[in-house]
Structures are given as C-alpha cells and as structure tokens.
PDB file of C-alpha atoms in Angstrom:
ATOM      1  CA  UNK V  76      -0.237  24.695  -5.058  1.00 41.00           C
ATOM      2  CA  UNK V  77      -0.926  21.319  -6.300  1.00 47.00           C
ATOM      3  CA  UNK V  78      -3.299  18.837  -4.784  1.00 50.00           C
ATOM      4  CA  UNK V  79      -1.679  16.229  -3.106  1.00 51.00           C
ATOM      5  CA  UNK V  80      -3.313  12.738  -2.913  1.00 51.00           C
ATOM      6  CA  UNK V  81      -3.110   9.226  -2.530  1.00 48.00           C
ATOM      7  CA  UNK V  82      -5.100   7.066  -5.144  1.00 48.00           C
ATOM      8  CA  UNK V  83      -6.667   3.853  -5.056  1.00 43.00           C
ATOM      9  CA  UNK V  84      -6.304   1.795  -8.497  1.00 41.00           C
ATOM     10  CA  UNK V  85      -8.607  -0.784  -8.837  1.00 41.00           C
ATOM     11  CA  UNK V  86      -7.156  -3.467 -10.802  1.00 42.00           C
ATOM     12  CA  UNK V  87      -8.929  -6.465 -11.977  1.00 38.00           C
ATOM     13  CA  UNK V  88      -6.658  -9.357 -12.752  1.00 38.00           C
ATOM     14  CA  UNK V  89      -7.487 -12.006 -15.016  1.00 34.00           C
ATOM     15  CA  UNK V  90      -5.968 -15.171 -14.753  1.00 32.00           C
ATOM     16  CA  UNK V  91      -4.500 -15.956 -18.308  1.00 30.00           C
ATOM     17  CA  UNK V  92      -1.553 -18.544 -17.555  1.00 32.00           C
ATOM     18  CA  UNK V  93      -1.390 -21.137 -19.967  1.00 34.00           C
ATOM     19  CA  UNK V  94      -0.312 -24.221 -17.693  1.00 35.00           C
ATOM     20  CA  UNK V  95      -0.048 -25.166 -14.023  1.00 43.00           C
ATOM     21  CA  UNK V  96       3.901 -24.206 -13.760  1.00 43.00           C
ATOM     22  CA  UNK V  97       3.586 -20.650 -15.138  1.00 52.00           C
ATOM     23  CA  UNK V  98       2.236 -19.547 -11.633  1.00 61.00           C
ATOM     24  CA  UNK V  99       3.743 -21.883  -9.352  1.00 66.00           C
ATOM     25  CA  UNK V 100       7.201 -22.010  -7.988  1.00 64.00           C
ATOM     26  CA  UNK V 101       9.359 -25.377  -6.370  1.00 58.00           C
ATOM     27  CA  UNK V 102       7.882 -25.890  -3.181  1.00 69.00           C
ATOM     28  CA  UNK V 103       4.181 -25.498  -4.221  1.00 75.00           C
ATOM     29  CA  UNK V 104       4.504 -21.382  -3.735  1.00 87.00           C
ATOM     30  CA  UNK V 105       1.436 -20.561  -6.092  1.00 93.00           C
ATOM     31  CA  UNK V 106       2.097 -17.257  -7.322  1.00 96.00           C
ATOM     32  CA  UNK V 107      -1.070 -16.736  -8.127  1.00 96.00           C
ATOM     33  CA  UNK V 108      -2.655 -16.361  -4.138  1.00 97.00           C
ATOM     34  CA  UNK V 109      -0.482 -13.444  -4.264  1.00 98.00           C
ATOM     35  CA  UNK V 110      -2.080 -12.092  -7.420  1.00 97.00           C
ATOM     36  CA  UNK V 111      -5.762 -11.568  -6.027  1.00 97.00           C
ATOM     37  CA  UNK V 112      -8.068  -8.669  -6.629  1.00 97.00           C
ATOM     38  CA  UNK V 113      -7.505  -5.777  -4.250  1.00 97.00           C
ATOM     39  CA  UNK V 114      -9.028  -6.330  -0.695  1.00 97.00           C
ATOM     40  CA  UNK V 115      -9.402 -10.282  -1.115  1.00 98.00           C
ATOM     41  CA  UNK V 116      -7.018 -10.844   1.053  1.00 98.00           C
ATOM     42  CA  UNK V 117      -8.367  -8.480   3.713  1.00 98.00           C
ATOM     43  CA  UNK V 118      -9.416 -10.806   6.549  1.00 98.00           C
ATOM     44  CA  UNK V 119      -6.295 -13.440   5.904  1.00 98.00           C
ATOM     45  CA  UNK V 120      -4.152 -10.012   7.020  1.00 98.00           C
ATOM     46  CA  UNK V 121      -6.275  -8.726   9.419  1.00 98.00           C
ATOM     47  CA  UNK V 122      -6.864 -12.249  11.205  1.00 98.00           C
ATOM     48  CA  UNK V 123      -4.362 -15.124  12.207  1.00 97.00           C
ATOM     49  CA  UNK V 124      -7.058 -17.636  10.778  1.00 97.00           C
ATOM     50  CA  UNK V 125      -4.561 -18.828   8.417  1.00 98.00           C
ATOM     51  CA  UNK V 126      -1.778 -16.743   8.713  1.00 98.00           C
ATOM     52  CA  UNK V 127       0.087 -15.933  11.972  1.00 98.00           C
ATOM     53  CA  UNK V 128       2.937 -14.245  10.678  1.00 98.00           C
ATOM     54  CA  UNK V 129       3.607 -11.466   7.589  1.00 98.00           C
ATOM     55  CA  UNK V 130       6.951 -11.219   5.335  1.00 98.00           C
ATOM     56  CA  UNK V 131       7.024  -7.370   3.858  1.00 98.00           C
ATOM     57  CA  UNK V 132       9.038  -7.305   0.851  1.00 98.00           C
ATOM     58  CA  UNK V 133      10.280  -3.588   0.744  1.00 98.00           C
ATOM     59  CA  UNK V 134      11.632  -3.062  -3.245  1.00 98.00           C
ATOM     60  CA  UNK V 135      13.127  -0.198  -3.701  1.00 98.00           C
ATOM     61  CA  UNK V 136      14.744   1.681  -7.201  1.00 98.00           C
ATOM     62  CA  UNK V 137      18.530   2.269  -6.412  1.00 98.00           C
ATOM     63  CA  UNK V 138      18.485   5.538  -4.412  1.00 98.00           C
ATOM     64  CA  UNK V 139      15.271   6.012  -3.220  1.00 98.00           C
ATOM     65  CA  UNK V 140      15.082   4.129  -0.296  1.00 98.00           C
ATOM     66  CA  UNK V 141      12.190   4.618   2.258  1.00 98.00           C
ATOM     67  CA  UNK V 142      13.452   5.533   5.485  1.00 97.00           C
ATOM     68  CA  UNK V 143      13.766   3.057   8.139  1.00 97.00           C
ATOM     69  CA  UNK V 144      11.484   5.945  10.657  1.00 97.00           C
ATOM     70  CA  UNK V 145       8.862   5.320   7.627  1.00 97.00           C
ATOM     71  CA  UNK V 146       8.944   1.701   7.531  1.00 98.00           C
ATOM     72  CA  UNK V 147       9.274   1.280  11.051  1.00 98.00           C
ATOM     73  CA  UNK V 148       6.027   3.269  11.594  1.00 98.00           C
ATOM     74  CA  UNK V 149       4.525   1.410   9.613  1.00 98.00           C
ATOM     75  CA  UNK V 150       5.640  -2.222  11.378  1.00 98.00           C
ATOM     76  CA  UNK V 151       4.061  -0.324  14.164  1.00 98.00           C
ATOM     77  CA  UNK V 152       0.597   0.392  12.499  1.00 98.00           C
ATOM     78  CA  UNK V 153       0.562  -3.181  11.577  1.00 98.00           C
ATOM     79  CA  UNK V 154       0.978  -4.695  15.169  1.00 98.00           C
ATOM     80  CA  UNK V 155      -1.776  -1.946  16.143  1.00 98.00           C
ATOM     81  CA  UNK V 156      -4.117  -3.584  13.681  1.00 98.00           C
ATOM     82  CA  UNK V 157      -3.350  -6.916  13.042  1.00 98.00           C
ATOM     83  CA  UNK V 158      -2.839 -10.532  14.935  1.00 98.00           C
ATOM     84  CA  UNK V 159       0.108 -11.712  13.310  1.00 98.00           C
ATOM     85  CA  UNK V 160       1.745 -13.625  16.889  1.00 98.00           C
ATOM     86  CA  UNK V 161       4.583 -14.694  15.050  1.00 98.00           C
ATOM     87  CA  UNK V 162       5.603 -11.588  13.867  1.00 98.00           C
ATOM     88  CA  UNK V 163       6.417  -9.144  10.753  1.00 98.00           C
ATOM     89  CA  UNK V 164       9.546  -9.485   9.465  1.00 98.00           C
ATOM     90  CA  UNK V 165      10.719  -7.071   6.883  1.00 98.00           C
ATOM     91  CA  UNK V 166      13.400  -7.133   3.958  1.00 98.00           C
ATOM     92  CA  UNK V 167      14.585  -4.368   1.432  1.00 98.00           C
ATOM     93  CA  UNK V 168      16.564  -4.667  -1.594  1.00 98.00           C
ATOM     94  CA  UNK V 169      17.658  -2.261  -4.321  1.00 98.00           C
ATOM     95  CA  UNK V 170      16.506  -2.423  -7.912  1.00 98.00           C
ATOM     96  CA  UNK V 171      18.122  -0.789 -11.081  1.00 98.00           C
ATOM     97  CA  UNK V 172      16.357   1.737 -12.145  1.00 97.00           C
ATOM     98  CA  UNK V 173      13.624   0.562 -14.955  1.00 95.00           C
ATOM     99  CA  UNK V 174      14.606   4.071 -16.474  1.00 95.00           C
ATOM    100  CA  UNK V 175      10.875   5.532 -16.909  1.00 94.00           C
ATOM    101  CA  UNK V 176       9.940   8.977 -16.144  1.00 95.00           C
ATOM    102  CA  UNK V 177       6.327   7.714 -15.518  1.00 97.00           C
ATOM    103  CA  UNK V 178       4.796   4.652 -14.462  1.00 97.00           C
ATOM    104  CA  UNK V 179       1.531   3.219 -15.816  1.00 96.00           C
ATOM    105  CA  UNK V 180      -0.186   0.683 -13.257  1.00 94.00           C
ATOM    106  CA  UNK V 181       0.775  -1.888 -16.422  1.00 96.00           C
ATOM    107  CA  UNK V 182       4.346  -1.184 -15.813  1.00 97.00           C
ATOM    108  CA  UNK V 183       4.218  -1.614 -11.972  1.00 98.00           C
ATOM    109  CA  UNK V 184       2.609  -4.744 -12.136  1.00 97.00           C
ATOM    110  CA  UNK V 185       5.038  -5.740 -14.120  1.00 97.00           C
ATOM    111  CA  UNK V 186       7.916  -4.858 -12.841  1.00 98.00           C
ATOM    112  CA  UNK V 187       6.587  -6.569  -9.415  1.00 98.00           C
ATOM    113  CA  UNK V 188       6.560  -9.832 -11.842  1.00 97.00           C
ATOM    114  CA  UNK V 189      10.107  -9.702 -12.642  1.00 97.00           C
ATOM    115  CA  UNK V 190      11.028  -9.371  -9.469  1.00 98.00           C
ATOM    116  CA  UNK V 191       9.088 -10.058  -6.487  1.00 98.00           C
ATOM    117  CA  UNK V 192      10.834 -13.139  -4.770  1.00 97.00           C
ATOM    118  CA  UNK V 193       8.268 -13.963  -1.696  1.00 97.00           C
ATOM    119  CA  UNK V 194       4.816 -16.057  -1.700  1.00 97.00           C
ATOM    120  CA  UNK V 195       2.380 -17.229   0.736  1.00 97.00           C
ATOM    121  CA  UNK V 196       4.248 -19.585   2.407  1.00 96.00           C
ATOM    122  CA  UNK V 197       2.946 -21.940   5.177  1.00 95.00           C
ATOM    123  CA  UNK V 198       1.546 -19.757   7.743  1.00 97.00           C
ATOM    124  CA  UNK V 199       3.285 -16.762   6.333  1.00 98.00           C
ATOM    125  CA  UNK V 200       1.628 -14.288   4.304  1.00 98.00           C
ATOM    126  CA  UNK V 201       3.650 -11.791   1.762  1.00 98.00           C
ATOM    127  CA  UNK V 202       3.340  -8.424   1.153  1.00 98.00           C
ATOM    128  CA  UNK V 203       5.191  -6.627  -1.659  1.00 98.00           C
ATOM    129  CA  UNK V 204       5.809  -2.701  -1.641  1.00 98.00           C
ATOM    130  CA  UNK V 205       7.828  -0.957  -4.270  1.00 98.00           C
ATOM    131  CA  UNK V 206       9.128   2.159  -4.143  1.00 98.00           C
ATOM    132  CA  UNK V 207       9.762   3.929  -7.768  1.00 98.00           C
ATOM    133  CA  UNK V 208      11.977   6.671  -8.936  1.00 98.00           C
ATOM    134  CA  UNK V 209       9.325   7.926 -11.155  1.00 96.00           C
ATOM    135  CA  UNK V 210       5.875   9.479 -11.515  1.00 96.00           C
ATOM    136  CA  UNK V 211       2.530   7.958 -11.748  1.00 96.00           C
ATOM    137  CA  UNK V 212       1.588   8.194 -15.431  1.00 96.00           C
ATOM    138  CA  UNK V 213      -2.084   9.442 -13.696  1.00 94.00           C
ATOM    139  CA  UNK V 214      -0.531  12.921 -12.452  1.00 93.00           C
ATOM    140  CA  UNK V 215      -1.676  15.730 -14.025  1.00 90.00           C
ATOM    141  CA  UNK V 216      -0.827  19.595 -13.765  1.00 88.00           C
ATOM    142  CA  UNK V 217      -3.103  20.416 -10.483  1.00 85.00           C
ATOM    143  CA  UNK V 218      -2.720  16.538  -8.722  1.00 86.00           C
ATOM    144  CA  UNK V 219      -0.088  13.730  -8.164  1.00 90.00           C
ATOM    145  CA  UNK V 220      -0.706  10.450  -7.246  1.00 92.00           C
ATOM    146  CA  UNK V 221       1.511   9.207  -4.055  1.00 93.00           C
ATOM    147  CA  UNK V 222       1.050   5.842  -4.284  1.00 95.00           C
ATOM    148  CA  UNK V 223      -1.731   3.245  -5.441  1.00 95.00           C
ATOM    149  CA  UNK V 224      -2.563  -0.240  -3.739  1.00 96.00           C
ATOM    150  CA  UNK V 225      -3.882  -2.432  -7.184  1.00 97.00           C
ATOM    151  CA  UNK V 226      -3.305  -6.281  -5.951  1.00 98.00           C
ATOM    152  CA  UNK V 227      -4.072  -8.212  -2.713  1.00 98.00           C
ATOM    153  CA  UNK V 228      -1.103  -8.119  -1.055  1.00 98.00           C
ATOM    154  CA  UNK V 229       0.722  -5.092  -3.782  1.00 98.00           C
ATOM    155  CA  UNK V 230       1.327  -1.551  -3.463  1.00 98.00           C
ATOM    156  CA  UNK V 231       3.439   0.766  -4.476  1.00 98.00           C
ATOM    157  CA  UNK V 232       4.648   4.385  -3.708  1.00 97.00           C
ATOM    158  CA  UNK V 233       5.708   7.356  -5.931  1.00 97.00           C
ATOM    159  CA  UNK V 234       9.102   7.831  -3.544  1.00 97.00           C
ATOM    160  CA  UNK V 235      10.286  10.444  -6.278  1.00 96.00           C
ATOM    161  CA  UNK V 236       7.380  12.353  -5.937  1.00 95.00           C
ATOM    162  CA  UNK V 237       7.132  12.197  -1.974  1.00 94.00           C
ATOM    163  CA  UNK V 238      10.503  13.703  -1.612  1.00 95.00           C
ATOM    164  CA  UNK V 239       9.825  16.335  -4.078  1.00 93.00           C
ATOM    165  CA  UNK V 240       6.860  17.164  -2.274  1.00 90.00           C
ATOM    166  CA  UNK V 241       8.746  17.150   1.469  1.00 90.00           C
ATOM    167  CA  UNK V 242      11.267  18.347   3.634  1.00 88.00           C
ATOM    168  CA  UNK V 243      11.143  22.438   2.605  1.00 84.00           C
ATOM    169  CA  UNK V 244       9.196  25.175   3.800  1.00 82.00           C
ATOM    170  CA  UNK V 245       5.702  24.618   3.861  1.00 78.00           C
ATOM    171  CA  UNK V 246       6.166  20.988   2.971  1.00 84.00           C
ATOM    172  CA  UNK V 247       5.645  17.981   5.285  1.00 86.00           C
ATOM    173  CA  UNK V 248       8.642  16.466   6.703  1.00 90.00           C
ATOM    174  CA  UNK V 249       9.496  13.491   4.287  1.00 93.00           C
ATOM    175  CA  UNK V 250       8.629  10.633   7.331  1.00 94.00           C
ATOM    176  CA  UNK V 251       5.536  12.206   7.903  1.00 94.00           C
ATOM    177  CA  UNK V 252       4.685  11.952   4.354  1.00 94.00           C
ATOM    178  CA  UNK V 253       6.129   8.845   3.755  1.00 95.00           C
ATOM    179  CA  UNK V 254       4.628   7.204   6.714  1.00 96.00           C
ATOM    180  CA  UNK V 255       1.149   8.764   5.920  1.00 95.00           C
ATOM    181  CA  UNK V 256       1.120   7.434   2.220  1.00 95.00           C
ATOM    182  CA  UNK V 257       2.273   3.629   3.236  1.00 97.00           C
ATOM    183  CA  UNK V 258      -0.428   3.368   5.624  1.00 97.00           C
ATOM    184  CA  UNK V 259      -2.962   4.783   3.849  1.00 96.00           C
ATOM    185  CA  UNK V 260      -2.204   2.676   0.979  1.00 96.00           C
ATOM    186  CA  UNK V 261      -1.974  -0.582   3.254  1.00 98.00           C
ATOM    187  CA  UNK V 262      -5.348   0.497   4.350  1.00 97.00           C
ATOM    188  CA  UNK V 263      -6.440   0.047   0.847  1.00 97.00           C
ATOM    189  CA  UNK V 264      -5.213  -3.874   0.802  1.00 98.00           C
ATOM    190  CA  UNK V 265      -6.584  -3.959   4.848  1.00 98.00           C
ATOM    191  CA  UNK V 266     -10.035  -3.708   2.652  1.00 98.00           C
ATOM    192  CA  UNK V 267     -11.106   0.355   3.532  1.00 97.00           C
ATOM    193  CA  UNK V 268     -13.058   2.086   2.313  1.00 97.00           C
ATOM    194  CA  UNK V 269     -15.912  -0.616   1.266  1.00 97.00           C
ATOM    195  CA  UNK V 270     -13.025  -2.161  -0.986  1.00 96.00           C
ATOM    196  CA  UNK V 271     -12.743  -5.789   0.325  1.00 97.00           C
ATOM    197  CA  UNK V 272     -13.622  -5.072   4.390  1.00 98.00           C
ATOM    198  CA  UNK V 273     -17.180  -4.328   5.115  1.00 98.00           C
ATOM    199  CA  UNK V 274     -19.017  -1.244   5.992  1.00 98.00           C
ATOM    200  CA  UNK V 275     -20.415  -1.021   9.661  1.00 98.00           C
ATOM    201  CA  UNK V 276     -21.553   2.357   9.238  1.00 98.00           C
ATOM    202  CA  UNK V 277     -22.049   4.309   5.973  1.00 98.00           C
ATOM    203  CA  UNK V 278     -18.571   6.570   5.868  1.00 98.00           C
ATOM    204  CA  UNK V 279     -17.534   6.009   2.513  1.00 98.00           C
ATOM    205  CA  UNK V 280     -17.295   9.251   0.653  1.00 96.00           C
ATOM    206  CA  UNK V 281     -19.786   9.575  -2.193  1.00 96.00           C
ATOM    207  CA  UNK V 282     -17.584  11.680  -4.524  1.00 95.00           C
ATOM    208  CA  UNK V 283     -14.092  10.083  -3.998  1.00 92.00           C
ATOM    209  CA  UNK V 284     -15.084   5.884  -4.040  1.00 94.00           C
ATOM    210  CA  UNK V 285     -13.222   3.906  -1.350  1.00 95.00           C
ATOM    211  CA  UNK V 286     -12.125   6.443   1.101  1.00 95.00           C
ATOM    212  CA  UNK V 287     -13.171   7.380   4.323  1.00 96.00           C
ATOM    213  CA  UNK V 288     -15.235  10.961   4.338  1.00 95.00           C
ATOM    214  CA  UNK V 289     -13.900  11.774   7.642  1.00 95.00           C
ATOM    215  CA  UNK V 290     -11.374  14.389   6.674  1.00 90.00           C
ATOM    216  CA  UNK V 291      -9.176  13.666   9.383  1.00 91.00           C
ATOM    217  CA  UNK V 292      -9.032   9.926   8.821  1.00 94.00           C
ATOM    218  CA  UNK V 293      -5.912   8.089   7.435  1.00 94.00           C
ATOM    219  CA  UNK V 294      -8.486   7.283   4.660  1.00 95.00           C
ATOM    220  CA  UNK V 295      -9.398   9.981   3.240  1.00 93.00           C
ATOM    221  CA  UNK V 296      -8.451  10.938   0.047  1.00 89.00           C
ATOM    222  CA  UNK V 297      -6.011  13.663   0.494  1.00 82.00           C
ATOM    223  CA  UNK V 298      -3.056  13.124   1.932  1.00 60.00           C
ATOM    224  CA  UNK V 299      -3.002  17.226   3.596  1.00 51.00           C
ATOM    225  CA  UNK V 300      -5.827  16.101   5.368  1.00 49.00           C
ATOM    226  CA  UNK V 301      -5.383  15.846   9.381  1.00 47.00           C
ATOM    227  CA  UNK V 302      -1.876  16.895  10.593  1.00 58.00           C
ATOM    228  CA  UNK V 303       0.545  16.044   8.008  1.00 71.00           C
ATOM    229  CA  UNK V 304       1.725  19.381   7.461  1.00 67.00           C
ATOM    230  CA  UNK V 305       2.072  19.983  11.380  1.00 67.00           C
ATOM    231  CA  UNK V 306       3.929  16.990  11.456  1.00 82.00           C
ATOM    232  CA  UNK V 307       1.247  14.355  12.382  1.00 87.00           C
ATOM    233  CA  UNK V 308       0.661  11.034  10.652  1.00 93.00           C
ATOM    234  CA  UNK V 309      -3.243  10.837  10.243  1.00 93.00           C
ATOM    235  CA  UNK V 310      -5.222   7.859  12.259  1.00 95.00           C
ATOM    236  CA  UNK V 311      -7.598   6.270  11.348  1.00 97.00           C
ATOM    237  CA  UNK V 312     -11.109   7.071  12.565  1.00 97.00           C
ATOM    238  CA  UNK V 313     -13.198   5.079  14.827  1.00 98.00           C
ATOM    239  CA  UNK V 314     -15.445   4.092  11.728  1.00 98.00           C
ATOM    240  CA  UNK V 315     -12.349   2.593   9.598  1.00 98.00           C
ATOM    241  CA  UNK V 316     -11.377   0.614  12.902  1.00 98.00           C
ATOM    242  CA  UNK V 317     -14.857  -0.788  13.318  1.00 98.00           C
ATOM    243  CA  UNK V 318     -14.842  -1.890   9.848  1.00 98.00           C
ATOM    244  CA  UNK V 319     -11.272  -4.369  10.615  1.00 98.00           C
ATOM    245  CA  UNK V 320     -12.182  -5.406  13.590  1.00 98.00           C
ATOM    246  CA  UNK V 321     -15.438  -6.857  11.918  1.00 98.00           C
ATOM    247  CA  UNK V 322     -13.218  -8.399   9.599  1.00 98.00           C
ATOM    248  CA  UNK V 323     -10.858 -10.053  12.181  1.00 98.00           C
ATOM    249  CA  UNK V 324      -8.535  -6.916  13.096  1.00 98.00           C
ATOM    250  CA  UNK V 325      -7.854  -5.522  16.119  1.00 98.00           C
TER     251      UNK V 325
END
C-alpha cells in the first residue's frame, strides 16, 4: 500500500515586478501582501490585531468540488483557533480544467495568478485554496502528496488524488480525508511546525522538517496517522496549540 501524506512546500518568493501597478489592483488591493513567504502571515490569522474578519476563496477544477461537510469542518477548526469577530465568510467557484495530469508547485502558483480574485482588504484578510484535478508532480510510486501550503495565505489540495484514495474498503471516508488534509495544510500557513509560529516546546520532528512528531497530531506528517481510517479527523496536540496561542490564537 502506498504511503499517504501531506507535504509542506516551502516556497520562497521573490519579488520581481517591474512597476508599482503590476501588483496592485483599483482600490489600493496590493497583491503582493497576499504573496508572502509561507507562515508570515501567521499571527495576522491567528490574531484580530489587524484583521477581524477572513474571506476563504475555495477554487475548485470543474468537478471536483470539496464537499460542503469538508469545508464546513474546516470553518469550524478556524473559529476553534482563531479571533476573527467578524466572521469567515466563504466562496467557491469552478475553474476549467488547466488539462495537466500533474502539477508542479510552478504551475499552482500560477494558476492561483490567473485567477485568484480576493486581497487583503480593510480589516479582511484572504485566503485562497484550490482544489486540482490532477497529481502533484512530487508523487512517486510508494507516496502521494495530498496537498502542499507554499504562500502566506495559499494552499492547495490534490482533490483527484483524495478521492482516489477514499470512500472503498479499507480507505478513509472521503470527508474524513478531505477534512484532515485542509486542516493540516492550513496548519502549515497557521505557522506549525516551527514554519512561521514559534516553538514553545521542542516537538518538531527531526526527520520530517515542519511537522509535529506527535503521531497523533493533525501535524504530523502522515495523513494515516491518528484516526483517519476509523473515521476521525486528527487534532491537534496540546504542543501545536501552545505554539498559536503564543502567536495570538486561541
């Protein structure tokens, strides 16, 4: 049987735009705050400092829609985490298909280019998840990559590959999965393991880099870990929660 996990792709972004207007929008929406290195954005989430509400862009190839169990788990994992008073409010679209078979993290990022629609805005933050028909280009004959968190406020999930993997004997039920894979990748952008948020007590695991080594935490690097195929969404551990609430989290 293969290895299921979920990866963490650490993406370093280089501003290269040539003049002001190639990352800002009418209205002063800089594209660019939503363009950040993975876990920069970690406390503005976590915290109502400057943000008191969240906008989560759910993109999805025509479909392969998340289902609305999996997303609203996931609204509910926020709320348990983070102070965001004014609220989450969530909107999906469908994409055409961008006709790969594989993804690279090059192609994700930019296919979030050409079509991500919401900024930073005010005292709103944005969050953009995409959900592809494809494979990671990373999977290999013994492993497949769920999903990968690689900007601030960006992640996106292997949808193709969850439902292959779900729903049949011996298999995870598809919400599980699904739920299990957005949160643990959100944890990722939240700043765990040591990627953005803190450590309060040493729990990364040495051999897999920004996961939890807990093997029944949300963050740790395989997705089998905990419940999932009993039909139980990992939590995260008392460690991981330490580590947001240090960071402004709940």
């Amino acid at each position: 049987m293969k290895k299921i996990f979920v990866a963490i792709s650490l993406i370093f972004l280089v501003a290269t735009s040539c003049s002001k207007d190639s990352d800002e929008e009418l209205g002063g929406v800089v594209k660019a705050n939503n363009k950040k290195t993975l876990g920069t954005s970690a406390h503005d989430l976590l915290s109502e400092d400057k943000f008191d509400s969240m906008l989560l862009e759910v993109v999805y190839v025509e479909g392969f829609e998340p289902s609305a169990t999996a997303i609203n788990n996931f609204v509910t994992f926020l709320n348990t985490r983070i102070y965001k008073t004014a609220g989450i409010n969530v909107v999906k679209r469908a994409i055409p298909s961008p006709g790969n078979e594989t993804y690279t993290n090059a192609q994700i990022v930019a296919i979030e280019d050409a079509n991500r629609q919401h900024y930073n805005t005010g005292s709103e933050i944005a969050v953009w998840a995409f959900f592809a028909d494809g494979k990671s280009a990373s999977d290999t004959d013994t492993a497949v990559v769920l999903g990968t968190a690689y900007r601030n406020t960006s992640f996106v999930i292997y949808e193709n590959t969850v439902r292959k993997l779900s729903n049949s004997p011996f298999k995870p039920s598809r919400t599980v999965l699904e739920t299990t894979v957005i949160n643990h990748e959100f944890g990722h952008i939240l700043g765990l393991t040591n990627a953005g948020t803190a450590l309060q007590s040493d729990h990364e695991d040495p051999d897999h880099k920004r996961h939890c080594k807990v093997s029944t935490c949300l963050m740790y690097w395989e997705s089998e870990s905990g419940n999932v195929l009993g039909g139980v969404v990992p939590q995260l551990d008392a460690q991981c929660i330490a580590d947001l609430r240090a960071n402004g989290g709940k």
